[in-house]
mmCIF file of C-alpha atoms and ligand atoms in Angstrom:
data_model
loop_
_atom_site.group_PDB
_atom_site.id
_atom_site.type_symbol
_atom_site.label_atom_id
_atom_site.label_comp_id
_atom_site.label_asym_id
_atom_site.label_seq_id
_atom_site.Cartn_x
_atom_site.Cartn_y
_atom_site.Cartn_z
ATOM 1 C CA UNK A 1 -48.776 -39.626 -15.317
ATOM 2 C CA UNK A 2 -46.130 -39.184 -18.099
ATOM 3 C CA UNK A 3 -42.258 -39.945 -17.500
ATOM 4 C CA UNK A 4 -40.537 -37.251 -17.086
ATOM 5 C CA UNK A 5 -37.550 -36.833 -20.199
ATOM 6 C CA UNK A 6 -34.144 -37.344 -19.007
ATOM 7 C CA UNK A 7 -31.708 -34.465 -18.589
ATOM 8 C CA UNK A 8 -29.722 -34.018 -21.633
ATOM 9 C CA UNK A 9 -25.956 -32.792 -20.759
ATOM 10 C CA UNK A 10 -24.936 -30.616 -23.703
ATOM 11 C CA UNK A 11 -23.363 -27.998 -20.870
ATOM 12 C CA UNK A 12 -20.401 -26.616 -22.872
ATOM 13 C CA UNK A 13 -16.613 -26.537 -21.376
ATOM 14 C CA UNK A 14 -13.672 -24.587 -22.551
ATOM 15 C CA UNK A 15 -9.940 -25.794 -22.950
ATOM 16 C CA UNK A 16 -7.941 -23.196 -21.370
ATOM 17 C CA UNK A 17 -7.641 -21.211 -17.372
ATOM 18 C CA UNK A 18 -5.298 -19.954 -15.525
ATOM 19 C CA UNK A 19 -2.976 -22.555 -13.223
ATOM 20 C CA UNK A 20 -4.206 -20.446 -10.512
ATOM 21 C CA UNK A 21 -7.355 -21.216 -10.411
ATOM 22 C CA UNK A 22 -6.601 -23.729 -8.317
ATOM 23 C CA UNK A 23 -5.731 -26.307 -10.534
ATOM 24 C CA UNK A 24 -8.832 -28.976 -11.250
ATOM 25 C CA UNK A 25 -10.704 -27.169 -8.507
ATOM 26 C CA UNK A 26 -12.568 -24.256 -9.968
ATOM 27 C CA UNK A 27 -16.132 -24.233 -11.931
ATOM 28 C CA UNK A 28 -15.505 -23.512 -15.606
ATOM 29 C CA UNK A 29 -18.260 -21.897 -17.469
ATOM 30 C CA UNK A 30 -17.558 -20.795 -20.983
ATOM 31 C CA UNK A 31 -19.638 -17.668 -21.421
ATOM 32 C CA UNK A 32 -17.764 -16.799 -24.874
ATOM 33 C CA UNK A 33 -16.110 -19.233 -27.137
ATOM 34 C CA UNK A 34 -12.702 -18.439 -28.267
ATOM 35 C CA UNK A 35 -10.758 -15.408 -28.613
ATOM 36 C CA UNK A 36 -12.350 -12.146 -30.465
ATOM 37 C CA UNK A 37 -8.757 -10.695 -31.070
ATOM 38 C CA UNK A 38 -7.184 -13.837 -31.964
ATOM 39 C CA UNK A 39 -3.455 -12.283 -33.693
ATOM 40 C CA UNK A 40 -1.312 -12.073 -30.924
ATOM 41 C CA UNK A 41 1.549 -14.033 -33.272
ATOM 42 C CA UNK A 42 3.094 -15.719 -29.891
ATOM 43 C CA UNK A 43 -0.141 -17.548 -29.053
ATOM 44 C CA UNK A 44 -1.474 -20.843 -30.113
ATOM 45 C CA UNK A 45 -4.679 -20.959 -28.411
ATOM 46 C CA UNK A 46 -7.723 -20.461 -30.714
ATOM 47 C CA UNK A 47 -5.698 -19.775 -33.508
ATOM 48 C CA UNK A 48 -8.333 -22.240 -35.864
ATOM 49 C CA UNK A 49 -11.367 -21.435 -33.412
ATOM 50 C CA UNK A 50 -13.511 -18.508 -34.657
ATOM 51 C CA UNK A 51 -15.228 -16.202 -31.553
ATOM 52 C CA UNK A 52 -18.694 -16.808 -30.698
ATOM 53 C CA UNK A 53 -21.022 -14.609 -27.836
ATOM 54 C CA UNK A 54 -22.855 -16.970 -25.818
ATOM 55 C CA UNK A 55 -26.599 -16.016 -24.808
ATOM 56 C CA UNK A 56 -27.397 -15.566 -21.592
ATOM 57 C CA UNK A 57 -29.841 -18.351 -21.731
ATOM 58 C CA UNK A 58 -27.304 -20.641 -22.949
ATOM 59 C CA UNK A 59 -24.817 -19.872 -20.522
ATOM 60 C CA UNK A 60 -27.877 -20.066 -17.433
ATOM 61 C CA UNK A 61 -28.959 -23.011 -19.299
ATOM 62 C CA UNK A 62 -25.286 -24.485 -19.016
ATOM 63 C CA UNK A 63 -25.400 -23.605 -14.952
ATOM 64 C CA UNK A 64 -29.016 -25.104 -14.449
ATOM 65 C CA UNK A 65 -27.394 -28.270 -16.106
ATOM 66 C CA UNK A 66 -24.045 -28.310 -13.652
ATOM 67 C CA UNK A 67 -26.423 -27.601 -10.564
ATOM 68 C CA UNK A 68 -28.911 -30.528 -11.629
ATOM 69 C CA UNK A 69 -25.783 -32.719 -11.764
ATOM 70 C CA UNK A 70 -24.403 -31.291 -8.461
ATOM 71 C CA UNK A 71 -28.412 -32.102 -7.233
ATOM 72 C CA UNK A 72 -28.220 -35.226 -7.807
ATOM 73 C CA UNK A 73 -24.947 -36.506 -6.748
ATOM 74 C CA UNK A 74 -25.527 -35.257 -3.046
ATOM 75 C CA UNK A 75 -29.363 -36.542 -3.124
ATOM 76 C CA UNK A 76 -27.302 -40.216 -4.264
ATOM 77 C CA UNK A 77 -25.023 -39.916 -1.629
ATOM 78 C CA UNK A 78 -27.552 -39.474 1.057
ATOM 79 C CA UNK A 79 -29.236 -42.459 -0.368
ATOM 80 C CA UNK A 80 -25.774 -44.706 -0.189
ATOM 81 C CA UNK A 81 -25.613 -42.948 3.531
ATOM 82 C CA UNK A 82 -22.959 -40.862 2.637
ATOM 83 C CA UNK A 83 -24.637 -37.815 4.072
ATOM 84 C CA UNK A 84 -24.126 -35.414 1.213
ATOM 85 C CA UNK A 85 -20.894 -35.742 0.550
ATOM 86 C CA UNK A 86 -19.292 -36.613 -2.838
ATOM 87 C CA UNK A 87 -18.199 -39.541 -3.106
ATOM 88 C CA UNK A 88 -16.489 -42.175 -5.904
ATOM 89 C CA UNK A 89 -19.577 -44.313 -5.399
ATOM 90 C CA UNK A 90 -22.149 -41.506 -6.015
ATOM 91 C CA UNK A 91 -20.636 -40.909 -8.914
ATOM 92 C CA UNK A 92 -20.774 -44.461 -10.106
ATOM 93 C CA UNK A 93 -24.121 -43.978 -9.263
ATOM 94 C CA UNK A 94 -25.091 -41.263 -11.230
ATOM 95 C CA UNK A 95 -23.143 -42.550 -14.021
ATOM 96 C CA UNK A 96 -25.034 -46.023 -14.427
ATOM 97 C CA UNK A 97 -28.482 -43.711 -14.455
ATOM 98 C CA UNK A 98 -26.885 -40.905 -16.952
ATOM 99 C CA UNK A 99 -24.131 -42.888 -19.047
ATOM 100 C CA UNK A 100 -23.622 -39.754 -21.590
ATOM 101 C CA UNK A 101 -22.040 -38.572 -18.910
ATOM 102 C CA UNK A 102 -19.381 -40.674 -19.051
ATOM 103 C CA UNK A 103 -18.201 -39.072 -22.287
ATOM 104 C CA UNK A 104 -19.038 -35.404 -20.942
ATOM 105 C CA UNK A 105 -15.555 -34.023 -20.229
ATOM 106 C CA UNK A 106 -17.362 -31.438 -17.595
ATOM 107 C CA UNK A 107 -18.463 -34.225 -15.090
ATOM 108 C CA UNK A 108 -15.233 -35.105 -13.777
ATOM 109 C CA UNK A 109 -14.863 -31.092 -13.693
ATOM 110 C CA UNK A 110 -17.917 -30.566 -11.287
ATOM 111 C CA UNK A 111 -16.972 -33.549 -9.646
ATOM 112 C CA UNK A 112 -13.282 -32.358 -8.549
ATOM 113 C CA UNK A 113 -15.133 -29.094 -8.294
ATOM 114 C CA UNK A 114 -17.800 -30.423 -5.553
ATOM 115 C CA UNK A 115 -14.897 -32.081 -3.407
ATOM 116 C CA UNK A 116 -13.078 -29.682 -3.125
ATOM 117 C CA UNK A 117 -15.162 -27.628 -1.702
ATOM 118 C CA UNK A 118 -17.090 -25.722 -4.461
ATOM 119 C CA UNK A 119 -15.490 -22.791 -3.916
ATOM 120 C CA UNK A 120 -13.901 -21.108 -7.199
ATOM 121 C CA UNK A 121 -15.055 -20.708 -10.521
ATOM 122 C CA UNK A 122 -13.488 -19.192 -13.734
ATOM 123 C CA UNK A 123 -15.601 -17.595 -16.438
ATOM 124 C CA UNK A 124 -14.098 -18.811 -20.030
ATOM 125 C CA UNK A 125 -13.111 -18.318 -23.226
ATOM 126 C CA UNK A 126 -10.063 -15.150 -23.600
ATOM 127 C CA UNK A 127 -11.882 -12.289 -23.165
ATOM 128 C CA UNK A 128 -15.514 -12.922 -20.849
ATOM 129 C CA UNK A 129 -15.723 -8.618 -20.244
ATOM 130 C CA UNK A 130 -16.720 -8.249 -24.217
ATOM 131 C CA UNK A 131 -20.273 -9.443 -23.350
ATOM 132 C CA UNK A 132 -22.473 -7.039 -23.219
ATOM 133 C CA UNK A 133 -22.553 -5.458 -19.508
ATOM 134 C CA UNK A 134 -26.301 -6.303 -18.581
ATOM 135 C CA UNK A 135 -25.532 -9.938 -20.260
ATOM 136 C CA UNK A 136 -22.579 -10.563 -18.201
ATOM 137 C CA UNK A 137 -23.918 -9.095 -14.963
ATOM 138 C CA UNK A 138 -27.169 -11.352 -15.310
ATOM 139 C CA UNK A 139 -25.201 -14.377 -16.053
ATOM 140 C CA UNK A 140 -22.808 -13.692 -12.742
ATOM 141 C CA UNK A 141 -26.044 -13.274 -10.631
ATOM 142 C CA UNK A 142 -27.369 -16.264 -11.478
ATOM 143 C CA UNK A 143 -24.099 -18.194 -11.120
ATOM 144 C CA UNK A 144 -23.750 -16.319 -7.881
ATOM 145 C CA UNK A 145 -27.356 -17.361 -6.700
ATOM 146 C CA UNK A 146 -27.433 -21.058 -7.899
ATOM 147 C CA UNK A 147 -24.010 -21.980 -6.348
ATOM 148 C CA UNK A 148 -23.862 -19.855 -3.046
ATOM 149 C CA UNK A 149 -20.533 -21.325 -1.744
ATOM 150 C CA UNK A 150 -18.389 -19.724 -4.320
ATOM 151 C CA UNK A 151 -16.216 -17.216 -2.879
ATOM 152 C CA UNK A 152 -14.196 -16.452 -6.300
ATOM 153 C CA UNK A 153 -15.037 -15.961 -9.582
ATOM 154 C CA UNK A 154 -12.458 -15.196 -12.269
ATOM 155 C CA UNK A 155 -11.676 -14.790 -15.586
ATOM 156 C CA UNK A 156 -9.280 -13.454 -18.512
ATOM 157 C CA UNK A 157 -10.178 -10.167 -20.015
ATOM 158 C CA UNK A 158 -8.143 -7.753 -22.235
ATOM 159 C CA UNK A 159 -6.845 -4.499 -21.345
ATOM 160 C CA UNK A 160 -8.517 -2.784 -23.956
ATOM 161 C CA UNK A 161 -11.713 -4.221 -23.570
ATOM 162 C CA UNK A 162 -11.653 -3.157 -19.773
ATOM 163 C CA UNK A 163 -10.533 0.418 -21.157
ATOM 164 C CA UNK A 164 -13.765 0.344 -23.017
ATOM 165 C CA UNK A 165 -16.174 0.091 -20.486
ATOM 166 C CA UNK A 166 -17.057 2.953 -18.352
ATOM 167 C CA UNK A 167 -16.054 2.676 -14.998
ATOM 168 C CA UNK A 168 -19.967 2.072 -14.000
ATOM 169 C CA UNK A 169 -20.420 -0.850 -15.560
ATOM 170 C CA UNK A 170 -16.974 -2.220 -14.116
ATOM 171 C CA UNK A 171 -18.188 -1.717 -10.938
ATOM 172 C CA UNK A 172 -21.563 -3.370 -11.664
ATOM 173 C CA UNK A 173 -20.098 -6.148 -13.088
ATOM 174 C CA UNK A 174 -17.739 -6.426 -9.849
ATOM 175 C CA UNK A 175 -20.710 -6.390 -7.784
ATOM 176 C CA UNK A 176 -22.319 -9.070 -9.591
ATOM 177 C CA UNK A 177 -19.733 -11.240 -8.353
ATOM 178 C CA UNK A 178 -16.450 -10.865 -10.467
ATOM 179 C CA UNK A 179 -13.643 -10.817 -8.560
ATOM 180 C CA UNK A 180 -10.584 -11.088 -10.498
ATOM 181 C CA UNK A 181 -9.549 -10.457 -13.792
ATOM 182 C CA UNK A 182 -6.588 -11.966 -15.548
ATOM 183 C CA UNK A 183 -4.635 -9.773 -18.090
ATOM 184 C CA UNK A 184 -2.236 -10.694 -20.473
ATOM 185 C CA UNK A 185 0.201 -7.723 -20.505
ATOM 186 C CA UNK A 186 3.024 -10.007 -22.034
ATOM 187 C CA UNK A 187 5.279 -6.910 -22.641
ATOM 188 C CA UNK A 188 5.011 -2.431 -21.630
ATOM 189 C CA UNK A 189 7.559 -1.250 -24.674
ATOM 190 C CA UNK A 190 5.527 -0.085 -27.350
ATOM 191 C CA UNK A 191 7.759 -1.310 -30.149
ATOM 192 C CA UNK A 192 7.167 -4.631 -29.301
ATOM 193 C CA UNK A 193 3.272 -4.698 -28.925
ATOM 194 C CA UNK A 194 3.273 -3.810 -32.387
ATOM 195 C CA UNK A 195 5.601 -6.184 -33.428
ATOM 196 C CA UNK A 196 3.236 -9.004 -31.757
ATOM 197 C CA UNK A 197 0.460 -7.585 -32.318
ATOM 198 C CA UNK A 198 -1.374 -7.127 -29.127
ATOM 199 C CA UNK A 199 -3.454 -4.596 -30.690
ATOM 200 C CA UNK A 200 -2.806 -2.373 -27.142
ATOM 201 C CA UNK A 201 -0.281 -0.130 -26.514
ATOM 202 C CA UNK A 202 1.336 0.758 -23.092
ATOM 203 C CA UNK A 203 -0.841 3.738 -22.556
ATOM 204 C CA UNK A 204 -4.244 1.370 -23.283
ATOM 205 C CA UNK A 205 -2.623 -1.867 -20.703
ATOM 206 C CA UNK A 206 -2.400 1.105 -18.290
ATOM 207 C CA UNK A 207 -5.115 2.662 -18.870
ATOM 208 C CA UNK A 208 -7.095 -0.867 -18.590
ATOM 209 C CA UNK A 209 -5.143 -1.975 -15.772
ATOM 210 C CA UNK A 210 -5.863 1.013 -13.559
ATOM 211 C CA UNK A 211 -9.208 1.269 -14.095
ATOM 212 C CA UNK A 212 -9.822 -2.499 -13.699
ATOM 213 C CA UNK A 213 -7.882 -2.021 -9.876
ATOM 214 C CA UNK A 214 -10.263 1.202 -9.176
ATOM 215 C CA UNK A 215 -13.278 -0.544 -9.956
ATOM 216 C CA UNK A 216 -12.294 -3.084 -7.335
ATOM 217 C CA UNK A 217 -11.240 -6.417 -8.976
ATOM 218 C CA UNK A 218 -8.583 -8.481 -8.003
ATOM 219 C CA UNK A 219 -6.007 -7.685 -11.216
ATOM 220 C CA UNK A 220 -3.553 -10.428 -12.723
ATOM 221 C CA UNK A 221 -1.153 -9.282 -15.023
ATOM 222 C CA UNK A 222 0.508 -11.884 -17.276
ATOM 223 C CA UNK A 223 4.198 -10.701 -18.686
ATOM 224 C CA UNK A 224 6.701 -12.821 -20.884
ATOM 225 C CA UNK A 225 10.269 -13.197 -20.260
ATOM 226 C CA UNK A 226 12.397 -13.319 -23.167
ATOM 227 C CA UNK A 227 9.370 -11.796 -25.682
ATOM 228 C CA UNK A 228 12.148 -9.246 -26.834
ATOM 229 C CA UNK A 229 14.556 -11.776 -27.969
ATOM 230 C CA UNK A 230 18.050 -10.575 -27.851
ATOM 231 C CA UNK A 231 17.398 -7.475 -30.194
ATOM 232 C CA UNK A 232 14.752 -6.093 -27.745
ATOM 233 C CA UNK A 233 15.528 -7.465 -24.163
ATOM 234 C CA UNK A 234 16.472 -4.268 -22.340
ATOM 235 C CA UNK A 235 13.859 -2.055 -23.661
ATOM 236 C CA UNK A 236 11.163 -5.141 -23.104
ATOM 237 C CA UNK A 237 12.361 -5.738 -19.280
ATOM 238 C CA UNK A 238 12.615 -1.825 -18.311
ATOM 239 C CA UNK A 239 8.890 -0.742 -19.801
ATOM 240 C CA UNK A 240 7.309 -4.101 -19.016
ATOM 241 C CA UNK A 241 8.336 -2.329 -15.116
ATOM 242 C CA UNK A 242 7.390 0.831 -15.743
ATOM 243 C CA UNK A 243 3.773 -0.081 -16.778
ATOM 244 C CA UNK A 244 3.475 -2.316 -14.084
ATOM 245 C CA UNK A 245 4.767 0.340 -11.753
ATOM 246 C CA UNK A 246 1.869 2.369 -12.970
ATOM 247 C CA UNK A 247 -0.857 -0.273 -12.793
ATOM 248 C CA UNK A 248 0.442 -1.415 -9.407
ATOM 249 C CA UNK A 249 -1.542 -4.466 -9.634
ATOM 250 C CA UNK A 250 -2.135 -7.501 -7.198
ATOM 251 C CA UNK A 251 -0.275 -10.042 -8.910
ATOM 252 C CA UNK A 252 1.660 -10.555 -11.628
ATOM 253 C CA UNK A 253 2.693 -13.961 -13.362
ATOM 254 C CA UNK A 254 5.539 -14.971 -15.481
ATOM 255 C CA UNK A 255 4.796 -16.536 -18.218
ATOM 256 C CA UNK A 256 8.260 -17.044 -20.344
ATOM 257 C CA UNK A 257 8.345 -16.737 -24.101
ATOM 258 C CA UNK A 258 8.832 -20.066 -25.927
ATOM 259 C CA UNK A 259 8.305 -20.708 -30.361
ATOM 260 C CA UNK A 260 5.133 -22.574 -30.997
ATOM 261 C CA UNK A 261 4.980 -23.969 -33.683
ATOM 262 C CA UNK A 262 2.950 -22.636 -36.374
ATOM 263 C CA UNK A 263 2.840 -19.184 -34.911
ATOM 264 C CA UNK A 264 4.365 -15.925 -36.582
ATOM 265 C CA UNK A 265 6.838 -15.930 -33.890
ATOM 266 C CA UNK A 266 8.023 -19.311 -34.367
ATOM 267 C CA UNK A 267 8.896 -18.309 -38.542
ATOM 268 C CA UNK A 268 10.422 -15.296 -37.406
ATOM 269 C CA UNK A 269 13.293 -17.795 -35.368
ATOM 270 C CA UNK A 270 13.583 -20.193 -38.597
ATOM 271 C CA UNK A 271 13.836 -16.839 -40.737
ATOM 272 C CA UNK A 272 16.535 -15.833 -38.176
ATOM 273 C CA UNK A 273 14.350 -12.682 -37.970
ATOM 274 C CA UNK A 274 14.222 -13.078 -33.805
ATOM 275 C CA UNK A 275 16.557 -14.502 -31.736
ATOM 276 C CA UNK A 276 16.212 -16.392 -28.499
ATOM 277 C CA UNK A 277 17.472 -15.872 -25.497
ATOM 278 C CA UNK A 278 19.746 -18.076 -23.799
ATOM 279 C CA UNK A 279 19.017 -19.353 -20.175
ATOM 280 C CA UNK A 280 21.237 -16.886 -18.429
ATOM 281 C CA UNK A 281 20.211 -13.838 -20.815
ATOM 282 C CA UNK A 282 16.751 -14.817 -19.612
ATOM 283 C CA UNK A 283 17.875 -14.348 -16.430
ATOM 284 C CA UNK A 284 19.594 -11.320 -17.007
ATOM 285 C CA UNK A 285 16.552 -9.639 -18.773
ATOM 286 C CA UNK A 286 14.366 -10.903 -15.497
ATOM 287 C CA UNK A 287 17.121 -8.805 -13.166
ATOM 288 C CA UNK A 288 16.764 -6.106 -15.097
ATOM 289 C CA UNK A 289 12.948 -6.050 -15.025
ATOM 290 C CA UNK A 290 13.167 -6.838 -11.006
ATOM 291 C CA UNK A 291 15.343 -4.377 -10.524
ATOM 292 C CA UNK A 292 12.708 -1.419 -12.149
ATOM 293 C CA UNK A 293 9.891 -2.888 -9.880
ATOM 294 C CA UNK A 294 8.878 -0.374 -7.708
ATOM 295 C CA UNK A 295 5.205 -1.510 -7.207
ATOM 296 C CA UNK A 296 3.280 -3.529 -3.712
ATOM 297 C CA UNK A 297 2.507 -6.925 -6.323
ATOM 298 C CA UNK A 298 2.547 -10.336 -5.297
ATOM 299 C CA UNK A 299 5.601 -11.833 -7.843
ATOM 300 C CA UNK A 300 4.546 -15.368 -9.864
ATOM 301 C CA UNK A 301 6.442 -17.582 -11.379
ATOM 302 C CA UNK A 302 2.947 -20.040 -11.282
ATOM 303 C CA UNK A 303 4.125 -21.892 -14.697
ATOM 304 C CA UNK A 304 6.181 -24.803 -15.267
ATOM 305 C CA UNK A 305 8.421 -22.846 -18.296
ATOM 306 C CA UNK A 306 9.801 -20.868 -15.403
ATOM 307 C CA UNK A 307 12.617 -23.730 -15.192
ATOM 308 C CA UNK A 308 15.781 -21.844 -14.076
ATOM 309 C CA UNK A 309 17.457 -24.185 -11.447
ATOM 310 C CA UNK A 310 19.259 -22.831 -8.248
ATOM 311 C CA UNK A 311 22.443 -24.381 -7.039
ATOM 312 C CA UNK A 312 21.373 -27.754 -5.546
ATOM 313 C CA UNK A 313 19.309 -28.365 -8.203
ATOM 314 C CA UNK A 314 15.830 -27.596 -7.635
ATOM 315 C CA UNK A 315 13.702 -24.753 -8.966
ATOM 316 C CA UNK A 316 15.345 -21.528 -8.292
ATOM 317 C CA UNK A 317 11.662 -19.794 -8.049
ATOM 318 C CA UNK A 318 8.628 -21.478 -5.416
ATOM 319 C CA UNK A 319 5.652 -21.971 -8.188
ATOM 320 C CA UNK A 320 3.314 -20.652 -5.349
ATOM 321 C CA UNK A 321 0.096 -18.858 -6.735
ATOM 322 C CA UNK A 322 0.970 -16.392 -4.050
ATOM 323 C CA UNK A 323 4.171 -15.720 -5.190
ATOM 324 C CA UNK A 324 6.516 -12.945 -3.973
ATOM 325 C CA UNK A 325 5.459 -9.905 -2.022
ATOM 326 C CA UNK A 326 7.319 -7.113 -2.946
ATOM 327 C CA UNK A 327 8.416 -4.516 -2.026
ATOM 328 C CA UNK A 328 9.712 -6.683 1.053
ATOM 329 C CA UNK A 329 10.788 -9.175 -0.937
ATOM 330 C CA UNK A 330 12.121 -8.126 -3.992
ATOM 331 C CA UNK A 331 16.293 -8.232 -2.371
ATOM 332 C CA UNK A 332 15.389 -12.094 -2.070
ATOM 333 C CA UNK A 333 14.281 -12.741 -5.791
ATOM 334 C CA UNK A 334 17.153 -10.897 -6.801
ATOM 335 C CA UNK A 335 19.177 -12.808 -4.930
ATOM 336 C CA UNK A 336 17.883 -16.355 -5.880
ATOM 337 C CA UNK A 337 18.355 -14.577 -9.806
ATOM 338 C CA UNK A 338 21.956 -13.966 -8.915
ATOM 339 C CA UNK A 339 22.091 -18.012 -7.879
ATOM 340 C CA UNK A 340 20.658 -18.971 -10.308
ATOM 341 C CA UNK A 341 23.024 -17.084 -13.031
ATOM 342 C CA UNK A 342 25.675 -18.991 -11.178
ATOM 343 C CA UNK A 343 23.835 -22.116 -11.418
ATOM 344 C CA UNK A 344 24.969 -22.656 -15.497
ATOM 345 C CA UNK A 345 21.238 -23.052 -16.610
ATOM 346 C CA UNK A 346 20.381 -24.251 -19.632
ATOM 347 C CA UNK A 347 17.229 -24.438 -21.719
ATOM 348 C CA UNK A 348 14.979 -27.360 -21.188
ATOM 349 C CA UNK A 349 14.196 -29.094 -24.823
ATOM 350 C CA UNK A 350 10.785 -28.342 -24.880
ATOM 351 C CA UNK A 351 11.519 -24.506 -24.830
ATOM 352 C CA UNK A 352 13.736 -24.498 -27.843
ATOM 353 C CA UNK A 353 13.415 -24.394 -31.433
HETATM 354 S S1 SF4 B 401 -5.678 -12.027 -26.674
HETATM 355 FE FE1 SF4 B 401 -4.906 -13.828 -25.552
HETATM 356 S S2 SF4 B 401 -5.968 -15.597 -26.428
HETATM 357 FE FE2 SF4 B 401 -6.268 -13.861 -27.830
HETATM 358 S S3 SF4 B 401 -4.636 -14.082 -29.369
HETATM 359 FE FE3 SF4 B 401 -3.863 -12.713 -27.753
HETATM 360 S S4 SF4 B 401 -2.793 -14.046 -26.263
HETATM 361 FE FE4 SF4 B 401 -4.087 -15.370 -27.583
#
């Protein structure tokens, strides 16, 4: 009888997801690679990466792989007498029999993954929904069927491309298993989604938004403090809330503006061309926006560049993936904003130019 050849590991893993998916604890499987849109002139993230679709049988491939790993480590751990569980020492194990594995960034992924339970897992790169419907739907079966203890699956999609699809194949794709999308709104005023090019406008984020909440998912929206600068601020705060208003979406997740480097934005602040806000106009801008919140969303401020301090010193907002439910609790953000404008903030280093 002829040895059987080894596994090889060539499963493929992404950079970037959300905080919120539970920190090291979710599944990631890159179904795209990069982002297709790629000019938002805030964001670093792909910026030197060009997009690539994924095959189906690549990305099933990529799960057969993760499961064959997850196989083995519980069939080594009842060996050891560990009785299934995952453990340091099956690891080790598995290791010493599969040493490329060592230098596979994705094993100490799965293994977090498997002890904590198993339970979450976020599609990757930016934009997952741009797959092809049937492609996407077939790959979230199969994820769904080879990994049964998965009770969320997630991933980042943009407005517009949700605005594309027709509200049957939303639906199909939710019943395949998606459960929550992430969106990055970043701003409602139309002025300013052309000036960053987001290549939406406010009518397309709704329109996106809505129908990603009728066809069932769980909707994220991402928003930027401070994205106006101090030419923009008021306008940026007060539509940012009024799109939001109209969405009405399940969470929403602060996400403050800060220069990278290399990015349009960033020249535009050595040009002078845009100018920062300070701490407490930052904090004035989020009032505003608060204030014009008239919606049943949790509240986020899930980041660490939400810094503002409150008066003894520790962070004025809870980081809490759950956030703030409002309406009942909007009177007690705006009253840990109003601390913390008394609270002299000041910019942390790594937020400024
Ligand atoms: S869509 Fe998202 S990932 Fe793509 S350029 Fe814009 S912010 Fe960056």
């Amino acid at each position: 009888m002829s040895a059987q050849p080894a596994q090889k590991y060539d499963f493929e893993v992404g950079v970037y997801r959300p905080p919120s998916e539970g920190g090291s604890a979710s599944l990631l499987v890159r179904v795209t690679r990069n982002c297709p849109w790629n000019r938002c002139e805030f964001c670093s993230m792909y910026k030197s990466e060009k997009f690539e679709l994924r095959s189906t049988a690549e990305v099933k491939g990529d799960i057969d792989q993760i499961a064959d790993i997850c196989n083995k480590l519980k069939d080594i751990s009842w060996k050891l007498g560990y009785g299934g569980n995952i453990t340091r020492e099956a690891a080790i194990e598995l290791l010493n029999s599969a040493p490329e594995l060592n230098y596979h960034g994705g094993f100490v992924m799965i293994f977090n993954w498997l002890q904590s339970g198993a339970k979450t897992a976020f599609l990757q790169d930016a934009n997952s929904l741009i797959m092809k419907t049937d492609q996407l739907v077939d790959i979230l079966q199969h994820l769904r069927k080879t990994f049964p203890t998965l009770n969320r699956v997630t991933s980042y999609a943009r407005s517009k491309t949700v605005a594309q699809k027709s509200l049957d194949e939303l639906k199909a794709i939710r019943t395949a298993g998606l459960d929550r999308v992430h969106i990055g709104l970043e701003t409602g005023d139309d002025e300013l989604l052309k000036k960053i090019k987001k290549g939406v406008d406010s009518q397309g984020h709704i329109k996106g938004g809505k129908k990603a909440m009728t066809a069932g998912f769980q909707l994220s929206e991402y928003w930027m403090p401070g994205l106006g600068g101090k030419a923009m601020w008021q306008n940026h705060a007060i539509n940012t809330a009024r799109v939001l208003n109209e969405i009405d979406p399940h969470y929403i997740r602060s996400r403050p503006f800060y220069p990278i480097a290399g990015t349009p934005m960033h020249e535009r602040m050595i040009t002078g061309d845009f100018q920062q806000l300070s701490a407490d106009e930052q904090l004035a801008e989020l009032k505003l926006m608060m204030e014009h919140l008239n919606f049943n969303a949790k509240v986020c401020f899930d980041h660490a560049a939400n810094y503002w301090r409150g008066r003894r010193g520790g962070l004025l907002f809870s980081q809490s993936y759950e956030g703030y439910k409002f309406p009942e609790e909007k009177d007690r953000v705006l009253a840990l904003i109003d601390e913390g404008l008394k609270a002299k903030n000041k910019r942390p280093e790594f937020l400024r130019l």
